[in-house]
DNA sequence: AACGTTGAAATAGTTC
DNA sequence: GAACTATTTCAACGTT
């Protein structure tokens, strides 16, 4: 007796509950990550920069270069000083 | 013609400047909104609650009748109360 | 001690690596969830609707009874129907 | 007769409606901006990079340098090659 | 005035 | 590859 409105109710319920369980675990991990960031902040690190670093570590070197070349190109097209030079020369 | 490194510089500049202009206007409106909230607060209203009311009124407008039948079916299959009906207009 | 340019490098590395590990686990869970959806889809369920159901069930749980009295008051002041009551438990 | 439940209803309504009007205009501008980006995309520009450029133009030169110095510092602390060099040398 | 909290904007990912 | 959804990031607000 597991049909409600033509739907295999038990089957559906099982799927939904499995997903909900996994999402709970996922949310818990997200909370953990937030905590680590908070701890890092408490130790004086700049979390925004940390996020950038982590993103960079995840990206392929190739992607990074591609993006930077394009950014540079657009900046020059607009007559801006390329940002890449800023940090280099001090 | 104005190519910088293969980029149609004038075209790009035009897009960028149009966007920047629009964003300025948008920022000005945001400032106006903040002002109104401040004034309301000065008159003794609770701005947090006001925000909730405004959100509710917006949700009211954005009618959520979409796919209601099927959604309803699935909800019953899971033994949930069907979500509050559009209720207003029928 | 491990200072690079005034930065506690070891400390930073530890934070970054902890985060990266947690994000890996999180990504693995996301993959699991996708799998379950795929399986459900293979069983003939409409995953888009399933997502809506799951969202609804989550909203149900997150009880919105907060500040209800005052909110209600403001709503009546504006001639709105008061938002659907928590309804379940009274 | 403008008190409902002790609230100066007319006053409140006025505030709420002013805000709603302003938010409508703001939403319209957001739509305009999206349109311009879409048009730019249609002309072959990379909108993600455009957004970066616009952000750079908005930031003070000082802020840009500060962020980049810090990013560089963190990267070196982690033994990464500084990303700023990537685009320069090809 | 820094902190956490919340809400909006932007980016990434998925589906068709 | 276009549209939709979900996640992530960023900015504003109130709070302490």
PDB file of C-alpha atoms in Angstrom, chain D:
ATOM      1  CA  UNK D   1      -8.579  57.335  12.612  1.00  0.00           C
ATOM      2  CA  UNK D   2      -5.076  56.199  11.770  1.00  0.00           C
ATOM      3  CA  UNK D   3      -4.216  54.087  14.779  1.00  0.00           C
ATOM      4  CA  UNK D   4      -4.301  50.354  14.422  1.00  0.00           C
ATOM      5  CA  UNK D   5      -3.087  48.501  17.458  1.00  0.00           C
ATOM      6  CA  UNK D   6      -1.316  51.610  18.746  1.00  0.00           C
ATOM      7  CA  UNK D   7       0.651  52.097  15.542  1.00  0.00           C
ATOM      8  CA  UNK D   8       0.534  55.251  13.494  1.00  0.00           C
ATOM      9  CA  UNK D   9      -0.690  53.308  10.511  1.00  0.00           C
ATOM     10  CA  UNK D  10      -0.722  56.066   7.941  1.00  0.00           C
ATOM     11  CA  UNK D  11       2.782  57.141   8.780  1.00  0.00           C
ATOM     12  CA  UNK D  12       4.014  53.571   8.528  1.00  0.00           C
ATOM     13  CA  UNK D  13       2.218  52.965   5.269  1.00  0.00           C
ATOM     14  CA  UNK D  14       3.803  56.065   3.804  1.00  0.00           C
ATOM     15  CA  UNK D  15       7.292  54.916   4.755  1.00  0.00           C
ATOM     16  CA  UNK D  16       6.716  51.438   3.415  1.00  0.00           C
ATOM     17  CA  UNK D  17       5.355  52.660   0.116  1.00  0.00           C
ATOM     18  CA  UNK D  18       8.170  55.145  -0.389  1.00  0.00           C
ATOM     19  CA  UNK D  19      10.657  52.371   0.144  1.00  0.00           C
ATOM     20  CA  UNK D  20       8.823  50.045  -2.191  1.00  0.00           C
ATOM     21  CA  UNK D  21       8.829  52.654  -4.897  1.00  0.00           C
ATOM     22  CA  UNK D  22      12.555  53.239  -4.522  1.00  0.00           C
ATOM     23  CA  UNK D  23      13.231  49.530  -4.557  1.00  0.00           C
ATOM     24  CA  UNK D  24      11.290  49.173  -7.772  1.00  0.00           C
ATOM     25  CA  UNK D  25      13.472  51.804  -9.410  1.00  0.00           C
ATOM     26  CA  UNK D  26      16.538  50.103  -8.038  1.00  0.00           C
ATOM     27  CA  UNK D  27      15.421  46.770  -9.465  1.00  0.00           C
ATOM     28  CA  UNK D  28      14.822  48.421 -12.821  1.00  0.00           C
ATOM     29  CA  UNK D  29      18.378  49.730 -12.840  1.00  0.00           C
ATOM     30  CA  UNK D  30      19.700  46.307 -11.941  1.00  0.00           C
ATOM     31  CA  UNK D  31      17.832  44.953 -14.931  1.00  0.00           C
ATOM     32  CA  UNK D  32      19.335  47.642 -17.154  1.00  0.00           C
ATOM     33  CA  UNK D  33      22.798  46.725 -15.968  1.00  0.00           C
ATOM     34  CA  UNK D  34      22.184  43.080 -16.680  1.00  0.00           C
ATOM     35  CA  UNK D  35      21.057  44.039 -20.165  1.00  0.00           C
ATOM     36  CA  UNK D  36      24.227  45.986 -20.862  1.00  0.00           C
ATOM     37  CA  UNK D  37      26.316  43.048 -19.714  1.00  0.00           C
ATOM     38  CA  UNK D  38      24.299  40.778 -21.972  1.00  0.00           C
ATOM     39  CA  UNK D  39      24.858  43.112 -24.896  1.00  0.00           C
ATOM     40  CA  UNK D  40      28.584  43.232 -24.158  1.00  0.00           C
ATOM     41  CA  UNK D  41      28.652  39.463 -24.000  1.00  0.00           C
ATOM     42  CA  UNK D  42      26.898  39.364 -27.351  1.00  0.00           C
ATOM     43  CA  UNK D  43      29.695  41.540 -28.705  1.00  0.00           C
ATOM     44  CA  UNK D  44      32.213  38.982 -27.607  1.00  0.00           C
ATOM     45  CA  UNK D  45      33.468  40.491 -24.356  1.00  0.00           C
ATOM     46  CA  UNK D  46      34.052  38.370 -21.284  1.00  0.00           C
ATOM     47  CA  UNK D  47      31.668  39.734 -18.678  1.00  0.00           C
ATOM     48  CA  UNK D  48      33.442  38.203 -15.728  1.00  0.00           C
ATOM     49  CA  UNK D  49      36.589  40.067 -16.628  1.00  0.00           C
ATOM     50  CA  UNK D  50      34.556  43.209 -17.245  1.00  0.00           C
ATOM     51  CA  UNK D  51      33.211  42.981 -13.718  1.00  0.00           C
ATOM     52  CA  UNK D  52      36.742  42.698 -12.398  1.00  0.00           C
ATOM     53  CA  UNK D  53      37.788  45.746 -14.366  1.00  0.00           C
ATOM     54  CA  UNK D  54      34.853  47.753 -13.076  1.00  0.00           C
ATOM     55  CA  UNK D  55      35.649  46.736  -9.539  1.00  0.00           C
ATOM     56  CA  UNK D  56      39.280  47.765 -10.019  1.00  0.00           C
ATOM     57  CA  UNK D  57      38.242  51.156 -11.350  1.00  0.00           C
ATOM     58  CA  UNK D  58      36.075  51.656  -8.288  1.00  0.00           C
ATOM     59  CA  UNK D  59      38.751  50.749  -5.795  1.00  0.00           C
ATOM     60  CA  UNK D  60      41.334  53.210  -4.672  1.00  0.00           C
ATOM     61  CA  UNK D  61      44.749  52.531  -6.046  1.00  0.00           C
ATOM     62  CA  UNK D  62      45.881  52.299  -2.411  1.00  0.00           C
ATOM     63  CA  UNK D  63      43.399  49.559  -1.614  1.00  0.00           C
ATOM     64  CA  UNK D  64      44.390  47.600  -4.679  1.00  0.00           C
ATOM     65  CA  UNK D  65      48.041  47.672  -3.732  1.00  0.00           C
ATOM     66  CA  UNK D  66      47.326  46.781  -0.147  1.00  0.00           C
ATOM     67  CA  UNK D  67      45.290  43.741  -1.123  1.00  0.00           C
ATOM     68  CA  UNK D  68      47.839  42.612  -3.614  1.00  0.00           C
ATOM     69  CA  UNK D  69      50.714  42.940  -1.220  1.00  0.00           C
ATOM     70  CA  UNK D  70      48.853  40.866   1.302  1.00  0.00           C
ATOM     71  CA  UNK D  71      47.865  38.231  -1.235  1.00  0.00           C
ATOM     72  CA  UNK D  72      51.435  38.004  -2.366  1.00  0.00           C
ATOM     73  CA  UNK D  73      52.613  37.665   1.196  1.00  0.00           C
ATOM     74  CA  UNK D  74      50.216  34.844   1.969  1.00  0.00           C
ATOM     75  CA  UNK D  75      51.139  33.059  -1.227  1.00  0.00           C
ATOM     76  CA  UNK D  76      54.807  33.210  -0.411  1.00  0.00           C
ATOM     77  CA  UNK D  77      54.132  32.042   3.132  1.00  0.00           C
ATOM     78  CA  UNK D  78      52.542  28.956   1.559  1.00  0.00           C
ATOM     79  CA  UNK D  79      55.340  28.449  -0.905  1.00  0.00           C
ATOM     80  CA  UNK D  80      53.216  29.305  -3.911  1.00  0.00           C
ATOM     81  CA  UNK D  81      54.528  31.128  -6.932  1.00  0.00           C
ATOM     82  CA  UNK D  82      53.110  34.648  -6.721  1.00  0.00           C
ATOM     83  CA  UNK D  83      50.252  34.940  -9.194  1.00  0.00           C
ATOM     84  CA  UNK D  84      51.203  38.488 -10.179  1.00  0.00           C
ATOM     85  CA  UNK D  85      54.078  37.216 -12.239  1.00  0.00           C
ATOM     86  CA  UNK D  86      52.077  34.888 -14.419  1.00  0.00           C
ATOM     87  CA  UNK D  87      50.793  37.344 -16.962  1.00  0.00           C
ATOM     88  CA  UNK D  88      53.855  39.543 -17.127  1.00  0.00           C
ATOM     89  CA  UNK D  89      56.390  37.299 -18.763  1.00  0.00           C
ATOM     90  CA  UNK D  90      54.881  35.917 -21.932  1.00  0.00           C
TER      91      UNK D  90
END
